[in-house]
CSV table of C-alpha atoms in Angstrom, one decimal:
chain,number,residue,atom,x,y,z
A,1,MET,CA,-10.0,58.1,163.8
A,2,LYS,CA,-8.8,61.3,165.3
A,3,VAL,CA,-10.2,63.2,168.3
A,4,LYS,CA,-9.0,66.3,170.1
A,5,VAL,CA,-8.2,65.7,173.8
A,6,LEU,CA,-8.1,68.6,176.2
A,7,LEU,CA,-6.9,68.6,179.8
A,8,PHE,CA,-7.7,71.1,182.5
A,9,ALA,CA,-6.5,72.1,186.0
A,10,ASN,CA,-4.4,69.6,187.9
A,11,LEU,CA,-4.8,67.0,185.0
A,12,ARG,CA,-3.2,69.5,182.6
A,13,GLU,CA,-0.4,70.2,185.0
A,14,ARG,CA,0.4,66.6,185.7
A,15,ILE,CA,0.5,65.6,182.0
A,16,GLY,CA,2.3,68.8,181.1
A,17,GLN,CA,0.1,69.7,178.2
A,18,SER,CA,-3.4,71.1,177.6
A,19,VAL,CA,-4.3,69.7,174.1
A,20,GLU,CA,-3.4,66.8,171.8
A,21,VAL,CA,-4.9,65.3,168.8
A,22,VAL,CA,-5.1,61.5,169.4
A,23,ASP,CA,-5.5,58.8,166.8
A,24,ILE,CA,-7.6,56.0,168.3
A,25,PRO,CA,-8.6,52.6,166.9
A,26,ASP,CA,-12.3,52.2,166.0
A,27,SER,CA,-12.6,49.8,168.9
A,28,ALA,CA,-11.9,52.7,171.3
A,29,SER,CA,-14.6,55.0,169.9
A,30,THR,CA,-16.3,55.7,173.3
A,31,VAL,CA,-15.3,57.8,176.2
A,32,ALA,CA,-14.4,54.7,178.1
A,33,GLY,CA,-12.4,53.4,175.1
A,34,LEU,CA,-10.5,56.6,174.8
A,35,ARG,CA,-9.7,56.6,178.5
A,36,ILE,CA,-8.3,53.0,178.4
A,37,HIS,CA,-6.3,53.9,175.2
A,38,LEU,CA,-4.7,56.9,177.0
A,39,MET,CA,-4.1,54.9,180.2
A,40,GLN,CA,-2.1,52.4,178.2
A,41,ARG,CA,0.5,55.1,177.7
A,42,GLY,CA,1.4,54.5,181.4
A,43,GLY,CA,3.0,57.1,183.7
A,44,ALA,CA,1.0,60.2,184.5
A,45,TRP,CA,-1.7,59.2,182.0
A,46,GLN,CA,-2.3,55.9,183.8
A,47,GLU,CA,-2.3,57.8,187.1
A,48,ILE,CA,-4.7,60.6,186.4
A,49,LEU,CA,-7.2,58.5,184.5
A,50,SER,CA,-7.3,55.6,186.8
A,51,ASP,CA,-9.7,57.1,189.3
A,52,MET,CA,-12.8,58.2,187.4
A,53,LYS,CA,-14.5,59.3,190.6
A,54,VAL,CA,-12.3,62.4,190.4
A,55,VAL,CA,-12.2,62.8,186.6
A,56,ARG,CA,-15.1,64.4,184.6
A,57,VAL,CA,-15.5,64.1,180.9
A,58,ALA,CA,-17.1,66.4,178.4
A,59,VAL,CA,-17.6,65.7,174.7
A,60,ASN,CA,-18.1,68.7,172.5
A,61,HIS,CA,-18.8,70.9,175.5
A,62,ASP,CA,-21.4,68.6,177.0
A,63,MET,CA,-20.8,66.4,180.1
A,64,ALA,CA,-20.5,62.8,178.9
A,65,ALA,CA,-20.8,59.4,180.5
A,66,ALA,CA,-18.4,56.5,180.0
A,67,ASN,CA,-20.5,54.9,177.3
A,68,ALA,CA,-20.9,58.0,175.2
A,69,PRO,CA,-19.8,57.3,171.6
A,70,LEU,CA,-17.0,59.3,169.9
A,71,ASN,CA,-16.9,60.5,166.3
A,72,PRO,CA,-14.0,61.8,164.2
A,73,GLY,CA,-13.1,65.4,165.2
A,74,ASP,CA,-14.8,65.3,168.5
A,75,GLU,CA,-13.4,67.4,171.3
A,76,VAL,CA,-13.0,65.4,174.5
A,77,ALA,CA,-12.1,67.1,177.7
A,78,PHE,CA,-10.9,65.5,180.9
A,79,PHE,CA,-11.0,67.6,184.1
A,80,PRO,CA,-11.5,67.4,187.9
A,81,PRO,CA,-14.9,68.3,189.6
A,82,VAL,CA,-15.4,72.0,189.1
A,83,THR,CA,-14.7,74.5,191.9
A,84,GLY,CA,-16.0,77.8,190.5
A,85,GLY,CA,-16.9,81.1,191.9
B,1,MET,CA,-29.4,89.0,178.7
B,2,LYS,CA,-25.7,88.9,179.2
B,3,VAL,CA,-23.3,86.0,179.9
B,4,SER,CA,-19.7,86.8,180.0
B,5,VAL,CA,-16.6,84.9,181.0
B,6,GLN,CA,-13.8,87.4,181.1
B,7,SER,CA,-10.5,88.3,182.8
B,8,ASP,CA,-11.5,92.0,183.2
B,9,ASP,CA,-13.1,93.4,186.3
B,10,PHE,CA,-16.8,94.5,186.2
B,11,ASP,CA,-18.9,97.2,187.8
B,12,LEU,CA,-22.0,96.0,189.7
B,13,SER,CA,-24.0,99.3,189.3
B,14,THR,CA,-23.4,99.3,185.5
B,15,GLU,CA,-24.7,95.8,185.1
B,16,VAL,CA,-27.7,96.3,187.3
B,17,ILE,CA,-28.7,99.5,185.5
B,18,ASP,CA,-28.3,97.7,182.1
B,19,ILE,CA,-30.8,95.0,183.2
B,20,SER,CA,-33.3,97.3,184.8
B,21,MET,CA,-34.6,99.0,181.7
B,22,ASN,CA,-37.8,97.0,181.4
B,23,THR,CA,-40.7,99.0,182.9
B,24,ARG,CA,-42.0,95.8,184.5
B,25,THR,CA,-38.9,95.5,186.6
B,26,GLY,CA,-39.5,96.1,190.3
B,27,ALA,CA,-36.8,94.0,191.9
B,28,VAL,CA,-33.2,93.3,191.2
B,29,ALA,CA,-31.3,90.7,193.2
B,30,SER,CA,-27.6,90.5,192.8
B,31,PHE,CA,-24.7,88.6,194.1
B,32,VAL,CA,-21.0,89.3,194.0
B,33,GLY,CA,-18.4,86.8,195.0
B,34,VAL,CA,-15.1,88.2,196.4
B,35,VAL,CA,-11.7,86.6,196.9
B,36,ARG,CA,-11.1,86.2,200.6
B,37,ASP,CA,-7.6,86.0,202.0
B,38,ILE,CA,-5.8,83.8,199.5
B,39,PRO,CA,-4.6,84.9,196.0
B,40,MET,CA,-6.0,82.5,193.3
B,41,THR,CA,-5.9,81.6,189.7
B,42,LEU,CA,-9.1,80.6,188.0
B,43,GLU,CA,-9.0,78.3,185.0
B,44,HIS,CA,-12.0,77.8,182.7
B,45,TYR,CA,-12.8,75.9,179.5
B,46,PRO,CA,-13.5,78.5,176.8
B,47,GLY,CA,-16.7,77.7,174.9
B,48,MET,CA,-18.0,75.1,177.3
B,49,THR,CA,-18.0,77.4,180.3
B,50,GLU,CA,-20.2,80.0,178.6
B,51,ASN,CA,-22.5,77.3,177.3
B,52,ALA,CA,-22.8,75.8,180.8
B,53,ILE,CA,-23.7,79.1,182.3
B,54,LYS,CA,-26.3,79.8,179.6
B,55,LYS,CA,-27.9,76.4,180.4
B,56,ILE,CA,-28.0,77.2,184.1
B,57,VAL,CA,-29.7,80.6,183.3
B,58,GLU,CA,-32.3,79.0,181.0
B,59,GLU,CA,-33.1,76.4,183.7
B,60,ALA,CA,-33.7,79.3,186.1
B,61,ARG,CA,-35.9,81.0,183.6
B,62,THR,CA,-38.2,78.0,183.4
B,63,ARG,CA,-38.7,78.2,187.2
B,64,TRP,CA,-39.0,81.9,187.9
B,65,GLN,CA,-40.0,85.2,186.2
B,66,VAL,CA,-36.7,86.6,185.0
B,67,LEU,CA,-37.1,89.8,182.9
B,68,ASP,CA,-33.4,90.3,182.3
B,69,TYR,CA,-30.1,89.1,183.8
B,70,ALA,CA,-26.3,89.5,183.8
B,71,VAL,CA,-23.9,86.7,184.7
B,72,ILE,CA,-20.2,87.5,184.7
B,73,HIS,CA,-17.5,85.2,185.8
B,74,ARG,CA,-13.8,86.1,185.8
B,75,TYR,CA,-10.8,83.9,185.1
B,76,GLY,CA,-7.1,84.3,185.5
B,77,ASP,CA,-5.1,85.7,188.5
B,78,LEU,CA,-7.2,87.2,191.3
B,79,GLN,CA,-6.1,88.9,194.5
B,80,PRO,CA,-7.8,89.2,197.9
B,81,GLY,CA,-10.7,91.6,197.6
B,82,ASP,CA,-11.0,91.2,193.9
B,83,GLN,CA,-14.5,90.5,192.5
B,84,ILE,CA,-14.8,87.0,191.0
B,85,VAL,CA,-18.4,86.5,189.9
B,86,LEU,CA,-21.6,88.5,189.5
B,87,VAL,CA,-25.2,87.3,189.1
B,88,ALA,CA,-27.9,89.9,188.8
B,89,ILE,CA,-31.6,89.1,188.1
B,90,ALA,CA,-34.3,91.6,187.2
B,91,SER,CA,-37.9,90.6,187.9
B,92,SER,CA,-41.2,92.1,188.7
B,93,HIS,CA,-41.2,90.3,192.0
B,94,ARG,CA,-38.5,90.1,194.6
B,95,ALA,CA,-39.1,86.4,195.6
B,96,ASP,CA,-38.4,85.4,191.9
B,97,ALA,CA,-35.3,87.6,191.7
B,98,PHE,CA,-33.8,86.2,194.9
B,99,ALA,CA,-34.6,82.6,194.0
B,100,ALA,CA,-33.2,82.8,190.5
B,101,CYS,CA,-30.1,84.6,191.7
B,102,GLN,CA,-29.4,82.0,194.4
B,103,PHE,CA,-30.2,79.1,192.2
B,104,ILE,CA,-27.8,80.3,189.5
B,105,MET,CA,-25.0,80.9,192.1
B,106,ASP,CA,-25.5,77.4,193.6
B,107,TYR,CA,-25.3,75.8,190.1
B,108,LEU,CA,-22.4,77.9,189.0
B,109,LYS,CA,-20.4,76.5,191.9
B,110,THR,CA,-21.1,72.9,190.9
B,111,GLN,CA,-21.8,72.8,187.2
B,112,ALA,CA,-19.8,75.5,185.5
B,113,PRO,CA,-16.3,74.5,184.4
B,114,PHE,CA,-14.0,76.6,186.6
B,115,TRP,CA,-11.1,75.3,188.6
B,116,LYS,CA,-9.5,77.3,191.4
B,117,LYS,CA,-5.9,77.2,192.3
B,118,GLU,CA,-5.0,78.8,195.6
B,119,HIS,CA,-1.6,80.4,196.1
B,120,HIS,CA,-0.8,79.7,199.7
B,121,PRO,CA,2.5,81.0,201.3
B,122,GLU,CA,3.6,77.3,201.4
B,123,GLY,CA,2.8,76.7,197.8
B,124,ALA,CA,0.0,76.5,195.2
B,125,ARG,CA,-2.7,73.9,195.4
B,126,TRP,CA,-5.9,73.1,193.4
B,127,VAL,CA,-9.0,73.4,195.5
B,128,ASN,CA,-11.2,70.2,195.8
B,129,ALA,CA,-14.9,70.4,195.1
B,130,LEU,CA,-16.9,70.9,198.3
B,131,GLU,CA,-19.8,68.7,199.4
B,132,ALA,CA,-21.6,71.7,200.8
B,133,ASP,CA,-21.8,73.2,197.3
B,134,ASP,CA,-23.2,70.0,195.9
B,135,GLU,CA,-25.8,70.0,198.7
B,136,ALA,CA,-26.7,73.6,198.0
B,137,ALA,CA,-27.3,72.7,194.3
B,138,ALA,CA,-29.1,69.5,195.2
B,139,ARG,CA,-31.7,71.1,197.3
B,140,TRP,CA,-33.2,72.7,194.2
B,141,LYS,CA,-33.8,69.3,192.7
B,142,SER,CA,-36.3,68.5,195.5
B,143,LEU,CA,-38.6,71.2,194.0
B,144,LYS,CA,-40.4,68.7,191.8
B,145,GLN,CA,-41.7,71.2,189.3
B,146,PRO,CA,-41.1,74.8,188.5
B,147,GLN,CA,-42.7,76.8,191.2
B,148,ARG,CA,-42.9,80.4,192.4
B,149,LEU,CA,-42.4,81.4,196.0
B,150,VAL,CA,-44.6,83.8,197.9
B,151,GLN,CA,-44.1,87.0,196.1
B,152,LYS,CA,-45.1,90.6,195.6
C,1,MET,CA,-22.9,99.3,209.1
C,2,LYS,CA,-25.1,101.8,207.4
C,3,VAL,CA,-28.8,102.5,207.7
C,4,SER,CA,-30.0,105.6,205.9
C,5,VAL,CA,-33.5,106.9,205.1
C,6,GLN,CA,-33.0,109.6,202.5
C,7,SER,CA,-34.6,111.4,199.6
C,8,ASP,CA,-31.4,111.3,197.5
C,9,ASP,CA,-30.6,108.5,195.1
C,10,PHE,CA,-27.8,106.0,195.8
C,11,ASP,CA,-25.2,104.0,193.9
C,12,LEU,CA,-25.2,100.2,194.4
C,13,SER,CA,-21.5,99.7,193.5
C,14,THR,CA,-20.4,102.4,196.0
C,15,GLU,CA,-22.4,100.8,198.8
C,16,VAL,CA,-21.2,97.3,198.0
C,17,ILE,CA,-17.6,98.3,197.8
C,18,ASP,CA,-18.0,100.2,201.2
C,19,ILE,CA,-19.2,97.0,202.9
C,20,SER,CA,-16.7,94.6,201.3
C,21,MET,CA,-13.5,95.9,203.0
C,22,ASN,CA,-13.4,93.0,205.6
C,23,THR,CA,-10.9,90.4,204.3
C,24,ARG,CA,-13.2,87.7,205.5
C,25,THR,CA,-15.9,88.8,203.0
C,26,GLY,CA,-16.5,86.3,200.3
C,27,ALA,CA,-20.1,87.0,199.4
C,28,VAL,CA,-22.2,90.1,198.9
C,29,ALA,CA,-25.9,89.7,198.3
C,30,SER,CA,-27.8,92.8,197.4
C,31,PHE,CA,-31.3,93.9,196.4
C,32,VAL,CA,-32.5,97.0,194.7
C,33,GLY,CA,-36.3,97.8,194.5
C,34,VAL,CA,-37.3,99.8,191.5
C,35,VAL,CA,-40.4,101.9,190.8
C,36,ARG,CA,-42.5,100.1,188.2
C,37,ASP,CA,-44.9,101.9,185.9
C,38,ILE,CA,-46.6,104.3,188.4
C,39,PRO,CA,-45.1,107.4,189.9
C,40,MET,CA,-45.3,107.4,193.7
C,41,THR,CA,-44.7,109.4,196.8
C,42,LEU,CA,-43.2,107.6,199.8
C,43,GLU,CA,-43.9,109.0,203.3
C,44,HIS,CA,-42.0,107.9,206.4
C,45,TYR,CA,-41.8,108.6,210.1
C,46,PRO,CA,-38.5,110.3,210.8
C,47,GLY,CA,-36.8,108.7,213.7
C,48,MET,CA,-39.1,105.7,214.1
C,49,THR,CA,-38.3,104.5,210.5
C,50,GLU,CA,-34.6,104.4,211.1
C,51,ASN,CA,-35.1,102.7,214.4
C,52,ALA,CA,-37.3,100.0,212.9
C,53,ILE,CA,-34.8,99.3,210.2
C,54,LYS,CA,-32.0,99.0,212.7
C,55,LYS,CA,-34.1,96.5,214.7
C,56,ILE,CA,-34.7,94.4,211.6
C,57,VAL,CA,-31.0,94.3,210.8
C,58,GLU,CA,-30.1,93.3,214.4
C,59,GLU,CA,-32.6,90.5,214.2
C,60,ALA,CA,-31.0,89.3,211.0
C,61,ARG,CA,-27.5,89.4,212.6
C,62,THR,CA,-28.7,87.0,215.3
C,63,ARG,CA,-29.6,84.5,212.6
C,64,TRP,CA,-26.8,84.7,210.1
C,65,GLN,CA,-23.2,85.8,209.8
C,66,VAL,CA,-23.3,89.4,208.6
C,67,LEU,CA,-19.9,91.0,208.4
C,68,ASP,CA,-21.2,94.4,207.2
C,69,TYR,CA,-24.3,95.8,205.6
C,70,ALA,CA,-25.9,98.8,204.0
C,71,VAL,CA,-29.7,99.5,204.1
C,72,ILE,CA,-30.9,102.6,202.3
C,73,HIS,CA,-34.6,103.5,201.8
C,74,ARG,CA,-35.7,106.6,199.9
C,75,TYR,CA,-38.7,108.8,200.6
C,76,GLY,CA,-40.4,111.5,198.7
C,77,ASP,CA,-41.5,111.6,195.0
C,78,LEU,CA,-40.2,108.8,192.9
C,79,GLN,CA,-40.7,108.2,189.1
C,80,PRO,CA,-40.9,104.9,187.2
C,81,GLY,CA,-37.4,103.4,187.0
C,82,ASP,CA,-36.2,105.2,190.1
C,83,GLN,CA,-34.4,103.1,192.8
C,84,ILE,CA,-36.4,102.9,196.0
C,85,VAL,CA,-34.6,100.6,198.4
C,86,LEU,CA,-31.2,98.9,198.7
C,87,VAL,CA,-30.2,96.1,201.0
C,88,ALA,CA,-26.6,94.8,200.7
C,89,ILE,CA,-25.1,92.1,203.0
C,90,ALA,CA,-21.5,91.1,203.2
C,91,SER,CA,-20.7,87.7,204.7
C,92,SER,CA,-18.1,85.0,204.4
C,93,HIS,CA,-20.8,82.6,203.0
C,94,ARG,CA,-23.2,83.1,200.2
C,95,ALA,CA,-26.1,81.3,201.9
C,96,ASP,CA,-25.9,83.7,204.9
C,97,ALA,CA,-25.7,86.7,202.6
C,98,PHE,CA,-28.7,85.7,200.6
C,99,ALA,CA,-30.8,84.7,203.6
C,100,ALA,CA,-30.1,87.9,205.6
C,101,CYS,CA,-30.7,90.1,202.5
C,102,GLN,CA,-34.1,88.5,201.8
C,103,PHE,CA,-35.1,88.4,205.4
C,104,ILE,CA,-34.4,92.2,205.8
C,105,MET,CA,-36.4,92.9,202.6
C,106,ASP,CA,-39.4,90.9,203.7
C,107,TYR,CA,-39.4,92.6,207.0
C,108,LEU,CA,-38.8,96.1,205.5
C,109,LYS,CA,-42.0,95.6,203.5
C,110,THR,CA,-44.1,94.8,206.6
C,111,GLN,CA,-42.4,96.4,209.6
C,112,ALA,CA,-40.8,99.6,208.5
C,113,PRO,CA,-43.0,102.7,208.7
C,114,PHE,CA,-43.3,103.7,205.0
C,115,TRP,CA,-46.5,104.5,203.2
C,116,LYS,CA,-46.8,104.5,199.5
C,117,LYS,CA,-49.1,106.8,197.5
C,118,GLU,CA,-49.4,106.0,193.8
C,119,HIS,CA,-50.2,108.7,191.3
C,120,HIS,CA,-52.4,107.1,188.8
C,121,PRO,CA,-53.7,109.0,185.7
C,122,GLU,CA,-57.2,108.9,187.3
C,123,GLY,CA,-55.9,110.2,190.6
C,124,ALA,CA,-53.7,109.5,193.6
C,125,ARG,CA,-54.4,106.7,196.1
C,126,TRP,CA,-52.7,105.3,199.1
C,127,VAL,CA,-51.6,101.6,198.6
C,128,ASN,CA,-53.1,99.0,200.9
C,129,ALA,CA,-50.8,96.6,202.7
C,130,LEU,CA,-50.6,93.3,200.8
C,131,GLU,CA,-51.2,89.9,202.4
C,132,ALA,CA,-48.4,88.4,200.3
C,133,ASP,CA,-45.9,90.6,202.1
C,134,ASP,CA,-47.2,89.6,205.5
C,135,GLU,CA,-46.9,86.0,204.4
C,136,ALA,CA,-43.3,86.5,203.1
C,137,ALA,CA,-42.4,87.9,206.5
C,138,ALA,CA,-44.3,85.3,208.5
C,139,ARG,CA,-42.5,82.4,206.9
C,140,TRP,CA,-39.3,83.4,208.7
C,141,LYS,CA,-41.1,83.0,212.0
C,142,SER,CA,-41.4,79.2,211.4
C,143,LEU,CA,-37.6,79.0,211.7
C,144,LYS,CA,-37.8,78.2,215.4
C,145,GLN,CA,-34.3,79.2,216.2
C,146,PRO,CA,-31.5,81.1,214.5
C,147,GLN,CA,-30.1,78.7,211.9
C,148,ARG,CA,-27.6,78.7,209.1
C,149,LEU,CA,-28.3,77.3,205.7
C,150,VAL,CA,-26.1,75.0,203.8
C,151,GLN,CA,-23.2,77.2,203.0
C,152,LYS,CA,-19.7,77.6,201.6
D,1,MET,CA,-51.4,115.7,230.8
D,2,LYS,CA,-50.1,116.5,227.4
D,3,VAL,CA,-49.1,114.1,224.6
D,4,LYS,CA,-47.9,114.8,221.1
D,5,VAL,CA,-50.1,113.1,218.4
D,6,LEU,CA,-48.8,112.4,215.0
D,7,LEU,CA,-50.7,111.3,211.9
D,8,PHE,CA,-49.3,109.7,208.8
D,9,ALA,CA,-50.4,108.9,205.2
D,10,ASN,CA,-54.2,108.8,204.6
D,11,LEU,CA,-54.9,109.5,208.3
D,12,ARG,CA,-52.9,112.7,208.0
D,13,GLU,CA,-54.6,113.7,204.8
D,14,ARG,CA,-58.1,113.0,206.1
D,15,ILE,CA,-57.6,115.0,209.3
D,16,GLY,CA,-55.7,117.7,207.5
D,17,GLN,CA,-52.8,118.0,209.9
D,18,SER,CA,-49.8,115.9,210.8
D,19,VAL,CA,-49.0,116.9,214.4
D,20,GLU,CA,-50.9,118.2,217.5
D,21,VAL,CA,-50.3,118.5,221.2
D,22,VAL,CA,-53.3,117.1,222.9
D,23,ASP,CA,-54.3,117.6,226.6
D,24,ILE,CA,-55.9,114.4,227.8
D,25,PRO,CA,-57.6,113.7,231.2
D,26,ASP,CA,-55.8,111.2,233.5
D,27,SER,CA,-58.6,108.7,232.8
D,28,ALA,CA,-57.5,108.6,229.2
D,29,SER,CA,-53.8,107.8,229.9
D,30,THR,CA,-53.6,104.7,227.7
D,31,VAL,CA,-53.5,104.3,223.9
D,32,ALA,CA,-57.2,103.2,224.0
D,33,GLY,CA,-58.1,106.1,226.2
D,34,LEU,CA,-56.4,108.6,223.9
D,35,ARG,CA,-58.2,107.0,220.9
D,36,ILE,CA,-61.6,107.4,222.5
D,37,HIS,CA,-60.8,110.9,223.5
D,38,LEU,CA,-59.9,111.8,219.9
D,39,MET,CA,-63.0,110.0,218.5
D,40,GLN,CA,-65.2,112.1,220.7
D,41,ARG,CA,-64.2,115.1,218.5
D,42,GLY,CA,-66.4,113.5,215.9
D,43,GLY,CA,-66.1,114.1,212.1
D,44,ALA,CA,-62.9,112.7,210.5
D,45,TRP,CA,-61.4,111.8,213.9
D,46,GLN,CA,-64.4,109.6,214.6
D,47,GLU,CA,-64.2,108.0,211.2
D,48,ILE,CA,-60.4,107.3,210.9
D,49,LEU,CA,-60.0,105.9,214.5
D,50,SER,CA,-63.2,103.8,214.5
D,51,ASP,CA,-61.7,100.8,212.7
D,52,MET,CA,-58.6,99.8,214.7
D,53,LYS,CA,-58.0,97.0,212.3
D,54,VAL,CA,-56.6,99.4,209.8
D,55,VAL,CA,-54.9,101.8,212.3
D,56,ARG,CA,-51.6,101.1,213.9
D,57,VAL,CA,-50.2,102.9,216.9
D,58,ALA,CA,-46.7,103.7,218.0
D,59,VAL,CA,-45.7,105.3,221.3
D,60,ASN,CA,-42.2,106.9,221.3
D,61,HIS,CA,-41.3,105.1,218.1
D,62,ASP,CA,-42.3,101.6,219.3
D,63,MET,CA,-45.4,99.8,218.1
D,64,ALA,CA,-47.9,99.8,220.9
D,65,ALA,CA,-51.1,97.9,221.9
D,66,ALA,CA,-54.4,99.4,223.0
D,67,ASN,CA,-53.6,98.9,226.7
D,68,ALA,CA,-50.2,100.6,226.5
D,69,PRO,CA,-49.9,103.3,229.2
D,70,LEU,CA,-49.2,107.0,228.2
D,71,ASN,CA,-47.0,109.4,230.1
D,72,PRO,CA,-46.7,113.2,229.8
D,73,GLY,CA,-44.7,114.2,226.8
D,74,ASP,CA,-45.2,110.9,225.0
D,75,GLU,CA,-45.2,110.9,221.2
D,76,VAL,CA,-48.2,108.9,219.9
D,77,ALA,CA,-48.4,108.1,216.2
D,78,PHE,CA,-51.5,106.8,214.4
D,79,PHE,CA,-51.0,105.4,210.9
D,80,PRO,CA,-52.2,102.7,208.5
D,81,PRO,CA,-50.5,99.3,208.0
D,82,VAL,CA,-47.1,100.0,206.3
D,83,THR,CA,-46.5,99.6,202.6
D,84,GLY,CA,-42.8,100.2,202.2
D,85,GLY,CA,-40.2,99.3,199.6
């Protein structure tokens, strides 16, 4: 199934892109599953997603935990802790 | 009842006048954040950022009397002295106006998806989240239930 | 660094911009009091009123970082919706700006020589001092020494 | 000796004047002494100054207690508790 992956701030810069549609196996249909799927690409993906303490995840604009389920068409964003205002 | 995430600048008086039309309004507390000495770029997450701010405001409205409000947060390139963020709260009572305004600012700093990149002379770097901001937001959690402060 | 007791109206943005010139300024908290539904006349004590406000501000400056400020209080005849009072505080840190602004407002209500006469349909009457205001001012006294709140 | 007496708000209205230079005997040279001196005029003066719980006093722009001394030329203001902002 396909989900839309968004990256922000230093994650976006290190990967060199801000959005990608990713086809994931059904076995990867949680936030944690998607993360492992992307880390298996190695390189910057492996690096930026390995320390979940400094990576936050939102699914369809709501903050999501590792065990949150994913559905086709979901928008999944990875970003660092926020530093607004 | 305005939430806006925009690159354009804003005018404090205009926003405060806009939210002061209710005849029950007696107090308007407002806050403006200003860029200090380092130029910066603010990135946000279109859609989610607006939603997050609206949730913060709704949470404040369960705790204090808020007759009207304006929350504006800018994104993009900002120079020293530029306005970054505005929170203005109209209430009948000044304690409610102050508390809601400060609550929203504390949460904006920790919950709203904005990321700040500072442009130092030696190079640009993304700012790390500060513990002080988390603490400022956390102290509101110790209020076990919606409460009103001493007020007039 | 402005304290003014005047009959003329004021513009919030103008005052906030005037006190935001310092490059260390990152936060400006402000408050505007507005006449609710009853027309009123505010009387003051020329000379003493200005001095009392200056003392209040100096007390705030011993407790929090205040880079610049504007305090304006109007007197004379005021109609519903009119602005009455403005307190604006510029600081490097938002917690200091909020605390100083709220402190000065609480004390203005209880220490500055102003007397309010409300013009009700059934006749004019002088307003009595409210205990809630004294309580709001008194809670600052329990801060045993100048302190800074969690800040950024 | 002479002092300047100012009245504000409802006190001013009930007396019908806002300022008066008052000549007081040396024995009345405190806030309390001045107050008793003025109350002896009777009428509205007696009335408004009889309940010191609702009357505040300032001498030369500073809040003053009953035992505060007075000097020639002092400006003494009587007014109700403040109700600003």
